[in-house]
Short mmCIF file of C-alpha atoms in Angstrom, two decimals:
data_model
loop_
_atom_site.label_atom_id
_atom_site.label_comp_id
_atom_site.label_asym_id
_atom_site.label_seq_id
_atom_site.Cartn_x
_atom_site.Cartn_y
_atom_site.Cartn_z
CA MET A 21 131.98 89.66 -159.43
CA SER A 22 131.59 86.03 -160.37
CA ASN A 23 134.27 83.38 -160.21
CA ILE A 24 134.75 82.00 -163.75
CA SER A 25 136.77 78.88 -164.57
CA ILE A 26 137.19 77.32 -168.02
CA PHE A 27 138.18 73.69 -168.65
CA ASP A 28 138.70 71.42 -171.66
CA LEU A 29 136.38 68.39 -171.58
CA ASP A 30 137.21 66.81 -174.94
CA LYS A 31 138.53 67.65 -178.38
CA GLY A 32 136.94 70.99 -179.27
CA VAL A 33 134.69 70.88 -176.17
CA SER A 34 135.13 73.43 -173.37
CA LEU A 35 133.30 73.99 -170.09
CA GLY A 36 132.87 77.36 -168.38
CA LEU A 37 131.79 77.36 -164.72
CA ILE A 38 130.39 80.74 -163.66
CA LYS A 39 129.82 80.81 -159.91
CA ASN A 40 127.47 83.49 -158.61
CA GLU A 41 124.58 83.90 -156.20
CA LYS A 42 122.56 86.50 -158.12
CA PHE A 43 119.61 84.21 -158.81
CA LYS A 44 117.93 81.19 -157.27
CA SER A 45 118.53 79.29 -160.47
CA ASN A 46 121.21 77.56 -162.48
CA LEU A 47 121.53 78.16 -166.19
CA ILE A 48 123.23 75.52 -168.32
CA SER A 49 123.92 76.59 -171.90
CA ILE A 50 125.46 74.65 -174.77
CA TYR A 51 126.77 76.61 -177.75
CA PHE A 52 127.73 75.00 -181.06
CA ALA A 53 129.87 77.09 -183.44
CA ARG A 54 130.46 76.44 -187.14
CA ASN A 55 131.58 78.47 -190.12
CA LEU A 56 128.61 80.02 -191.91
CA LYS A 57 127.95 77.99 -195.06
CA ARG A 58 125.14 78.58 -197.54
CA GLU A 59 124.72 74.86 -198.22
CA GLU A 60 124.04 73.96 -194.59
CA ALA A 61 122.44 77.08 -193.07
CA THR A 62 118.86 75.83 -193.51
CA LYS A 63 119.70 72.34 -192.24
CA VAL A 64 121.38 73.68 -189.10
CA SER A 65 118.45 76.01 -188.44
CA LEU A 66 115.97 73.16 -188.83
CA LEU A 67 118.15 70.89 -186.72
CA SER A 68 117.97 73.19 -183.71
CA ASN A 69 114.18 72.89 -183.76
CA MET A 70 114.18 69.14 -184.43
CA LEU A 71 116.35 68.36 -181.42
CA SER A 72 113.93 70.04 -179.04
CA VAL A 73 110.81 68.07 -180.02
CA GLY A 74 111.77 64.45 -179.41
CA THR A 75 114.47 62.10 -178.10
CA MET A 76 114.78 58.34 -177.78
CA LYS A 77 113.82 58.54 -174.09
CA TYR A 78 111.27 61.35 -174.49
CA PRO A 79 109.85 60.76 -178.00
CA THR A 80 107.11 63.40 -177.97
CA MET A 81 106.83 67.04 -176.99
CA ARG A 82 104.38 65.98 -174.30
CA ASP A 83 107.02 63.66 -172.83
CA ILE A 84 109.60 66.47 -172.89
CA SER A 85 107.17 68.92 -171.30
CA ARG A 86 106.30 66.41 -168.57
CA ARG A 87 109.98 65.90 -167.76
CA LEU A 88 110.57 69.65 -167.60
CA ASP A 89 107.71 69.92 -165.10
CA GLU A 90 109.18 67.08 -163.03
CA LEU A 91 112.43 69.03 -162.82
CA TYR A 92 110.59 71.81 -160.96
CA GLY A 93 109.48 73.68 -164.05
CA MET A 94 112.80 73.80 -165.84
CA SER A 95 112.66 75.88 -169.03
CA MET A 96 114.34 75.19 -172.37
CA ASN A 97 115.26 77.74 -175.03
CA VAL A 98 116.77 76.76 -178.38
CA GLY A 99 117.79 78.89 -181.34
CA VAL A 100 120.33 80.00 -183.92
CA SER A 101 122.25 83.25 -184.26
CA LYS A 102 125.18 84.75 -186.12
CA HIS A 103 128.48 85.83 -184.56
CA GLY A 104 130.55 87.43 -187.28
CA GLU A 105 130.88 84.74 -189.94
CA LYS A 106 130.16 81.96 -187.45
CA ALA A 107 126.82 80.18 -187.20
CA LEU A 108 125.84 79.62 -183.57
CA THR A 109 123.28 77.13 -182.29
CA TYR A 110 122.41 77.42 -178.62
CA PHE A 111 120.50 75.36 -176.07
CA LYS A 112 119.68 77.02 -172.73
CA PHE A 113 118.17 75.27 -169.73
CA LEU A 114 117.10 77.21 -166.61
CA SER A 115 116.47 75.20 -163.45
CA VAL A 116 116.13 75.81 -159.73
CA SER A 117 119.40 75.66 -157.82
CA ASP A 118 119.85 72.62 -155.57
CA LYS A 119 120.40 75.07 -152.71
CA TYR A 120 116.66 75.81 -152.64
CA LEU A 121 115.40 72.23 -152.98
CA ASP A 122 114.98 69.34 -150.55
CA GLU A 123 116.63 66.95 -153.00
CA PRO A 124 119.36 67.71 -155.55
CA ILE A 125 118.41 67.72 -159.24
CA PHE A 126 121.58 69.04 -160.90
CA GLU A 127 122.67 65.63 -162.16
CA GLU A 128 119.17 64.85 -163.44
CA VAL A 129 119.13 68.20 -165.23
CA VAL A 130 122.43 67.40 -166.96
CA ASP A 131 121.10 63.94 -167.88
CA PHE A 132 118.07 65.55 -169.52
CA ILE A 133 120.17 68.12 -171.40
CA ASN A 134 122.48 65.39 -172.65
CA GLU A 135 119.44 63.41 -173.81
CA ILE A 136 118.18 66.40 -175.83
CA VAL A 137 121.52 67.08 -177.50
CA SER A 138 123.06 63.61 -177.80
CA ASN A 139 120.16 61.20 -178.19
CA PRO A 140 117.61 62.54 -180.69
CA LEU A 141 114.70 60.43 -181.85
CA VAL A 142 115.98 58.41 -184.84
CA ILE A 143 113.91 55.75 -186.62
CA ASP A 144 115.38 53.81 -189.56
CA ASN A 145 118.17 56.39 -189.91
CA LYS A 146 115.60 59.18 -190.13
CA LEU A 147 115.60 62.10 -187.70
CA ASN A 148 112.20 62.17 -185.96
CA PRO A 149 110.16 61.33 -189.09
CA ASP A 150 106.80 62.00 -187.41
CA MET A 151 107.71 65.62 -186.62
CA PHE A 152 109.92 66.29 -189.62
CA ASP A 153 107.33 67.70 -192.05
CA ILE A 154 105.71 69.74 -189.27
CA GLU A 155 109.00 71.38 -188.30
CA LYS A 156 109.86 72.04 -191.95
CA GLU A 157 106.57 73.89 -192.36
CA ILE A 158 107.15 75.88 -189.16
CA LEU A 159 110.58 76.96 -190.40
CA LYS A 160 109.16 77.82 -193.82
CA ASP A 161 106.58 80.10 -192.18
CA GLU A 162 109.29 81.72 -190.04
CA ILE A 163 111.45 82.47 -193.09
CA ASN A 164 108.52 83.81 -195.11
CA SER A 165 107.35 86.03 -192.25
CA LYS A 166 110.60 88.01 -192.08
CA ILE A 167 109.26 90.56 -194.55
CA ASN A 168 106.46 91.41 -192.09
CA ASP A 169 108.97 93.22 -189.87
CA LYS A 170 110.04 95.82 -192.41
CA ARG A 171 112.70 97.34 -190.17
CA SER A 172 114.68 94.14 -189.62
CA TYR A 173 113.95 92.96 -193.17
CA ALA A 174 115.51 96.11 -194.63
CA SER A 175 118.63 95.69 -192.48
CA LEU A 176 118.90 92.06 -193.56
CA ARG A 177 118.60 93.01 -197.23
CA CYS A 178 121.23 95.73 -196.90
CA ILE A 179 123.69 93.30 -195.33
CA GLU A 180 122.96 90.68 -198.00
CA ALA A 181 123.82 93.22 -200.70
CA MET A 182 126.78 94.68 -198.83
CA CYS A 183 128.42 91.32 -198.15
CA TYR A 184 127.11 89.45 -201.20
CA ASP A 185 130.40 87.61 -201.80
CA GLU A 186 131.19 87.04 -198.10
CA PRO A 187 129.84 84.42 -195.66
CA TYR A 188 128.31 87.20 -193.55
CA SER A 189 125.58 87.62 -196.18
CA ILE A 190 124.22 84.16 -195.33
CA ASP A 191 120.96 84.16 -193.36
CA GLN A 192 121.38 81.79 -190.43
CA VAL A 193 117.61 81.18 -190.25
CA GLY A 194 117.72 79.56 -193.68
CA TYR A 195 116.14 79.67 -197.14
CA VAL A 196 112.77 78.38 -198.31
CA GLU A 197 114.20 77.05 -201.57
CA ASP A 198 116.61 74.81 -199.65
CA LEU A 199 113.84 73.09 -197.68
CA LYS A 200 112.73 71.09 -200.72
CA SER A 201 115.89 68.97 -200.80
CA ILE A 202 116.06 68.35 -197.05
CA THR A 203 114.84 64.93 -195.90
CA ALA A 204 114.66 63.17 -192.56
CA GLU A 205 117.51 60.96 -193.79
CA ASN A 206 119.94 63.71 -194.75
CA MET A 207 118.97 65.63 -191.61
CA TYR A 208 120.24 62.70 -189.54
CA GLU A 209 123.51 62.83 -191.50
CA MET A 210 123.67 66.58 -190.81
CA TYR A 211 123.12 65.92 -187.11
CA LYS A 212 126.05 63.49 -186.96
CA GLU A 213 128.27 65.97 -188.81
CA PHE A 214 127.07 68.77 -186.52
CA ILE A 215 127.95 66.88 -183.33
CA ALA A 216 131.24 65.56 -184.68
CA THR A 217 132.75 68.74 -186.09
CA SER A 218 131.25 71.79 -184.32
CA ARG A 219 133.17 73.64 -181.65
CA ILE A 220 131.22 73.17 -178.42
CA PHE A 221 131.20 75.42 -175.36
CA ILE A 222 129.15 74.56 -172.27
CA THR A 223 128.49 77.05 -169.48
CA VAL A 224 127.04 76.47 -166.04
CA GLU A 225 125.99 79.72 -164.36
CA GLY A 226 124.58 79.97 -160.85
CA ASP A 227 125.05 78.81 -157.27
CA PHE A 228 126.49 75.28 -157.40
CA ASP A 229 129.36 73.14 -156.15
CA GLU A 230 132.16 73.62 -158.70
CA LYS A 231 133.88 70.26 -158.21
CA GLU A 232 130.59 68.39 -158.43
CA ALA A 233 129.47 70.35 -161.50
CA HIS A 234 132.78 69.75 -163.26
CA LYS A 235 132.67 66.00 -162.54
CA ILE A 236 129.04 65.60 -163.63
CA CYS A 237 129.55 67.56 -166.85
CA HIS A 238 132.78 65.68 -167.58
CA ASP A 239 131.10 62.31 -167.03
CA LYS A 240 127.79 63.03 -168.76
CA PHE A 241 128.61 65.10 -171.83
CA LYS A 242 130.16 62.61 -174.22
CA PHE A 243 130.00 63.57 -177.89
CA ASP A 244 130.98 61.43 -180.87
CA ARG A 245 133.77 63.71 -182.10
CA GLY A 246 135.56 63.80 -185.43
CA ASN A 247 137.73 66.38 -187.19
CA ILE A 248 136.79 69.70 -185.60
CA GLU A 249 136.10 72.62 -187.93
CA ASN A 250 138.74 75.31 -188.09
CA ILE A 251 136.76 78.46 -187.33
CA GLU A 252 138.00 81.12 -189.72
CA ARG A 253 138.67 84.73 -188.73
CA GLU A 254 136.71 87.51 -190.37
CA ARG A 255 138.45 90.02 -192.63
CA PHE A 256 138.52 93.70 -191.71
CA ASP A 257 140.78 95.03 -194.48
CA ILE A 258 138.12 95.77 -197.09
CA VAL A 259 139.38 98.27 -199.68
CA PRO A 260 137.23 101.45 -199.82
CA HIS A 261 135.07 101.78 -202.93
CA ASP A 262 132.21 103.88 -204.25
CA PRO A 263 128.92 103.11 -202.48
CA THR A 264 126.23 100.92 -204.01
CA TYR A 265 122.68 102.34 -204.09
CA LEU A 266 119.73 99.94 -204.12
CA THR A 267 115.97 100.53 -204.02
CA GLU A 268 113.34 97.83 -203.46
CA ILE A 269 109.72 98.79 -204.07
CA ILE A 270 107.02 96.84 -202.22
CA GLY A 271 104.40 99.57 -201.77
CA ALA A 272 105.21 100.25 -198.10
CA ASN A 273 103.53 103.14 -196.27
CA GLN A 274 106.82 104.10 -194.64
CA GLY A 275 110.24 104.03 -196.26
CA LYS A 276 113.11 102.15 -194.62
CA LEU A 277 116.52 103.66 -195.30
CA VAL A 278 119.47 101.50 -194.26
CA ILE A 279 123.09 102.56 -194.74
CA GLY A 280 125.92 100.07 -194.34
CA TYR A 281 129.38 101.36 -193.46
CA ARG A 282 132.71 99.54 -193.19
CA THR A 283 134.66 100.57 -190.09
CA GLY A 284 137.97 98.84 -190.76
CA VAL A 285 138.31 98.22 -187.00
CA ASP A 286 139.26 94.77 -185.72
CA TYR A 287 137.59 93.91 -182.41
CA LYS A 288 140.92 92.55 -181.13
CA ASP A 289 142.33 96.07 -181.34
CA TYR A 290 140.76 96.82 -177.97
CA GLU A 291 141.48 100.53 -177.57
CA ASN A 292 140.38 101.29 -181.12
CA TYR A 293 137.31 99.05 -180.98
CA TYR A 294 135.94 100.40 -177.69
CA SER A 295 136.59 103.95 -178.89
CA LEU A 296 134.56 103.08 -181.99
CA MET A 297 131.83 101.67 -179.75
CA VAL A 298 131.56 104.99 -177.90
CA GLY A 299 131.67 106.89 -181.19
CA ASN A 300 128.83 104.78 -182.56
CA SER A 301 126.81 105.40 -179.40
CA LEU A 302 127.38 109.14 -179.76
CA PHE A 303 126.37 108.99 -183.44
CA GLY A 304 123.25 106.83 -183.23
CA GLY A 305 123.19 104.66 -180.11
CA GLY A 306 120.24 106.05 -178.18
CA PRO A 307 118.27 109.12 -176.99
CA HIS A 308 121.55 110.96 -176.29
CA SER A 309 122.82 110.52 -179.87
CA LYS A 310 123.12 112.90 -182.81
CA LEU A 311 120.79 110.87 -185.00
CA PHE A 312 118.08 110.91 -182.35
CA ASN A 313 118.39 114.57 -181.34
CA ASN A 314 119.21 116.20 -184.66
CA VAL A 315 117.71 114.02 -187.39
CA ARG A 316 114.70 112.63 -185.57
CA GLU A 317 113.80 115.37 -183.08
CA LYS A 318 115.16 118.64 -184.48
CA GLU A 319 114.64 118.04 -188.21
CA SER A 320 111.69 115.62 -187.83
CA ILE A 321 112.87 113.76 -190.92
CA CYS A 322 112.87 110.24 -189.45
CA TYR A 323 110.35 108.34 -187.37
CA TYR A 324 113.37 106.56 -185.94
CA ALA A 325 117.10 106.63 -186.68
CA SER A 326 119.80 104.57 -184.99
CA SER A 327 123.12 102.90 -185.63
CA VAL A 328 124.58 99.60 -184.45
CA LEU A 329 127.99 97.98 -184.74
CA GLU A 330 128.44 94.49 -186.12
CA LYS A 331 131.45 93.90 -183.89
CA CYS A 332 132.82 90.75 -185.45
CA LYS A 333 132.49 91.94 -189.04
CA GLY A 334 133.63 95.55 -188.85
CA LEU A 335 130.31 97.03 -189.96
CA MET A 336 128.20 99.93 -188.76
CA ILE A 337 124.55 99.80 -189.84
CA VAL A 338 122.28 102.85 -189.75
CA SER A 339 118.56 102.07 -189.78
CA SER A 340 115.84 104.71 -190.23
CA GLY A 341 112.15 105.00 -190.99
CA ILE A 342 111.11 107.94 -193.18
CA GLU A 343 108.34 109.40 -195.29
CA VAL A 344 108.73 107.96 -198.77
CA ASN A 345 109.55 111.36 -200.32
CA ASN A 346 112.20 112.24 -197.69
CA TYR A 347 114.87 109.82 -198.94
CA GLU A 348 117.42 112.32 -200.23
CA ARG A 349 117.06 114.70 -197.28
CA ALA A 350 117.36 111.87 -194.75
CA LEU A 351 120.46 110.50 -196.46
CA GLU A 352 122.00 113.98 -196.51
CA LEU A 353 121.34 114.61 -192.80
CA ILE A 354 122.56 111.19 -191.66
CA THR A 355 125.75 111.62 -193.69
CA LYS A 356 126.31 115.08 -192.18
CA GLU A 357 125.91 113.83 -188.61
CA LEU A 358 128.40 111.03 -189.18
CA GLN A 359 130.88 113.43 -190.74
CA ASP A 360 130.55 115.70 -187.71
CA VAL A 361 131.53 112.82 -185.43
CA ILE A 362 134.44 111.85 -187.69
CA ASN A 363 135.61 115.49 -187.64
CA GLY A 364 135.34 115.73 -183.86
CA ASN A 365 132.42 118.16 -183.83
CA PHE A 366 131.05 117.02 -180.48
CA SER A 367 131.49 117.91 -176.81
CA GLU A 368 133.01 116.17 -173.80
CA GLU A 369 129.48 115.95 -172.43
CA ASP A 370 128.50 113.97 -175.54
CA VAL A 371 131.37 111.56 -174.83
CA ASP A 372 130.39 111.16 -171.17
CA ASN A 373 126.73 110.54 -171.99
CA SER A 374 127.70 107.93 -174.58
CA LYS A 375 130.01 106.11 -172.18
CA LYS A 376 127.35 106.12 -169.47
CA SER A 377 124.81 104.68 -171.90
CA ILE A 378 127.14 101.84 -172.90
CA LEU A 379 128.18 101.03 -169.33
CA ASN A 380 124.59 101.03 -168.06
CA ALA A 381 123.49 98.70 -170.88
CA LEU A 382 126.52 96.46 -170.34
CA LYS A 383 125.90 96.14 -166.61
CA ALA A 384 122.16 95.53 -167.10
CA SER A 385 122.85 92.79 -169.64
CA TYR A 386 125.58 91.23 -167.52
CA ASP A 387 123.31 91.16 -164.47
CA SER A 388 120.45 89.45 -166.32
CA VAL A 389 119.76 85.73 -166.48
CA SER A 390 122.10 84.37 -169.18
CA GLY A 391 124.06 87.64 -169.29
CA GLU A 392 127.29 86.25 -167.85
CA SER A 393 127.04 83.04 -169.86
CA ASP A 394 126.62 84.92 -173.13
CA PHE A 395 129.38 87.39 -172.24
CA THR A 396 131.78 84.57 -171.33
CA TYR A 397 130.98 82.65 -174.49
CA ASN A 398 131.29 85.69 -176.75
CA GLN A 399 134.72 86.43 -175.31
CA PHE A 400 135.74 82.79 -175.71
CA ILE A 401 134.59 82.33 -179.32
CA SER A 402 136.10 85.70 -180.31
CA GLY A 403 139.44 84.75 -178.79
CA THR A 404 139.47 87.94 -176.72
CA ASN A 405 138.85 86.47 -173.25
CA LEU A 406 138.38 89.85 -171.59
CA GLU A 407 136.76 90.08 -168.18
CA ILE A 408 133.86 92.44 -167.61
CA GLU A 409 136.07 94.77 -165.55
CA GLU A 410 138.50 95.08 -168.46
CA VAL A 411 135.72 96.00 -170.87
CA ILE A 412 134.45 98.61 -168.40
CA ASN A 413 137.96 100.08 -168.14
CA TYR A 414 138.39 100.26 -171.92
CA VAL A 415 135.07 102.09 -172.30
CA SER A 416 135.77 104.40 -169.35
CA ASN A 417 139.14 105.45 -170.80
CA VAL A 418 137.77 106.50 -174.19
CA ASP A 419 138.20 110.21 -174.98
CA LYS A 420 137.39 112.56 -177.83
CA GLU A 421 140.72 112.03 -179.59
CA SER A 422 140.47 108.23 -179.52
CA ILE A 423 136.94 108.39 -180.97
CA VAL A 424 138.13 110.51 -183.89
CA ARG A 425 141.04 108.11 -184.52
CA SER A 426 138.80 105.04 -184.42
CA MET A 427 136.33 106.48 -186.95
CA ALA A 428 138.89 107.89 -189.38
CA ASN A 429 138.62 105.01 -191.87
CA ILE A 430 134.84 104.54 -191.96
CA PHE A 431 133.41 104.53 -195.46
CA GLU A 432 129.92 104.22 -196.89
CA ASP A 433 129.53 100.84 -198.59
CA THR A 434 125.84 100.28 -199.37
CA VAL A 435 122.68 102.41 -199.26
CA TYR A 436 119.49 100.34 -199.32
CA TYR A 437 116.03 101.87 -199.56
CA LEU A 438 112.83 99.86 -199.04
CA ARG A 439 109.70 101.72 -200.09
#
């Protein structure tokens, strides 16, 4: 297993060094965390794109691309995601390890990353005015295209309805109506606020000299910090209520039935949470699950049917594709399968298959490029700080009784039907 060390670099800035020899590359990732806010979601989403298309030293995308090539084909990946009710912006840079080069480039790589994040192209207090309108249009197209993927669109709409008065309902990609009021000037103000107040976590993953990496990161990454945001904890104590039923008609050839459940399980309650994870896997987490074998295969009601946990929000979301006239039957069968799991109507073999599925997926993800960095960051930002071996042990120790206990308080919150 890797050797992982975490250090404080500055106020609200942490560094994780993940030493391993799995790949011939080093991955440097920078994660910015903020509370999800409706008024800044679109700006933050646009900002992530703006920072990757021009800096004071490399003002054009051609200049940036040329520099990436000079650094032996280094790649750059930028995006936004949601972690519970936290908005995450990430920058990932994959480069060849110095171990496989005639001359070291690690320090040059860090210089380039720092240039991208800390020195954006600003002209007359405007953030990259030449690219601003172009990037706004690209983001507008991205937002408008979400409806083209009906499966993910339906899940998004269900969550929006389910959490309508909670920050989790906010779409981290942004809103078209908000783009109108965003200017290159107020984007520069947003950038300064973003750098000053976000919680920042930097990871270096790969085969490198730890002392050298720590010194270079400490010396190079200097952010203009202010009052750091207090990242708020999500609530898990939602009072059960009668479910809400919603139907949206768009003339689709295939219906999308999404059911949102509240689990009431806090991810810091490790035994309960990992028991719930296995229970969810057994219910709808893959080809071994009840939804797949009974609803999809045996009853042939759904083209697909699966369930996922929203770990940091205490939700379980069932997503299914059905014939338009099979809505009531599909809802009935999905509800029955969940009730069977809650009542303990499953075998030890079901439990074993579910645990194997989770452990195989966990190990595959952990062994991928960026897997350890993302795992380390997710543990850090959640305040759990578990090691991979501890997670494996929690999953391995789950049994039938603990699954039933963990799922005892699940209730149906919202049923959304797109047709």
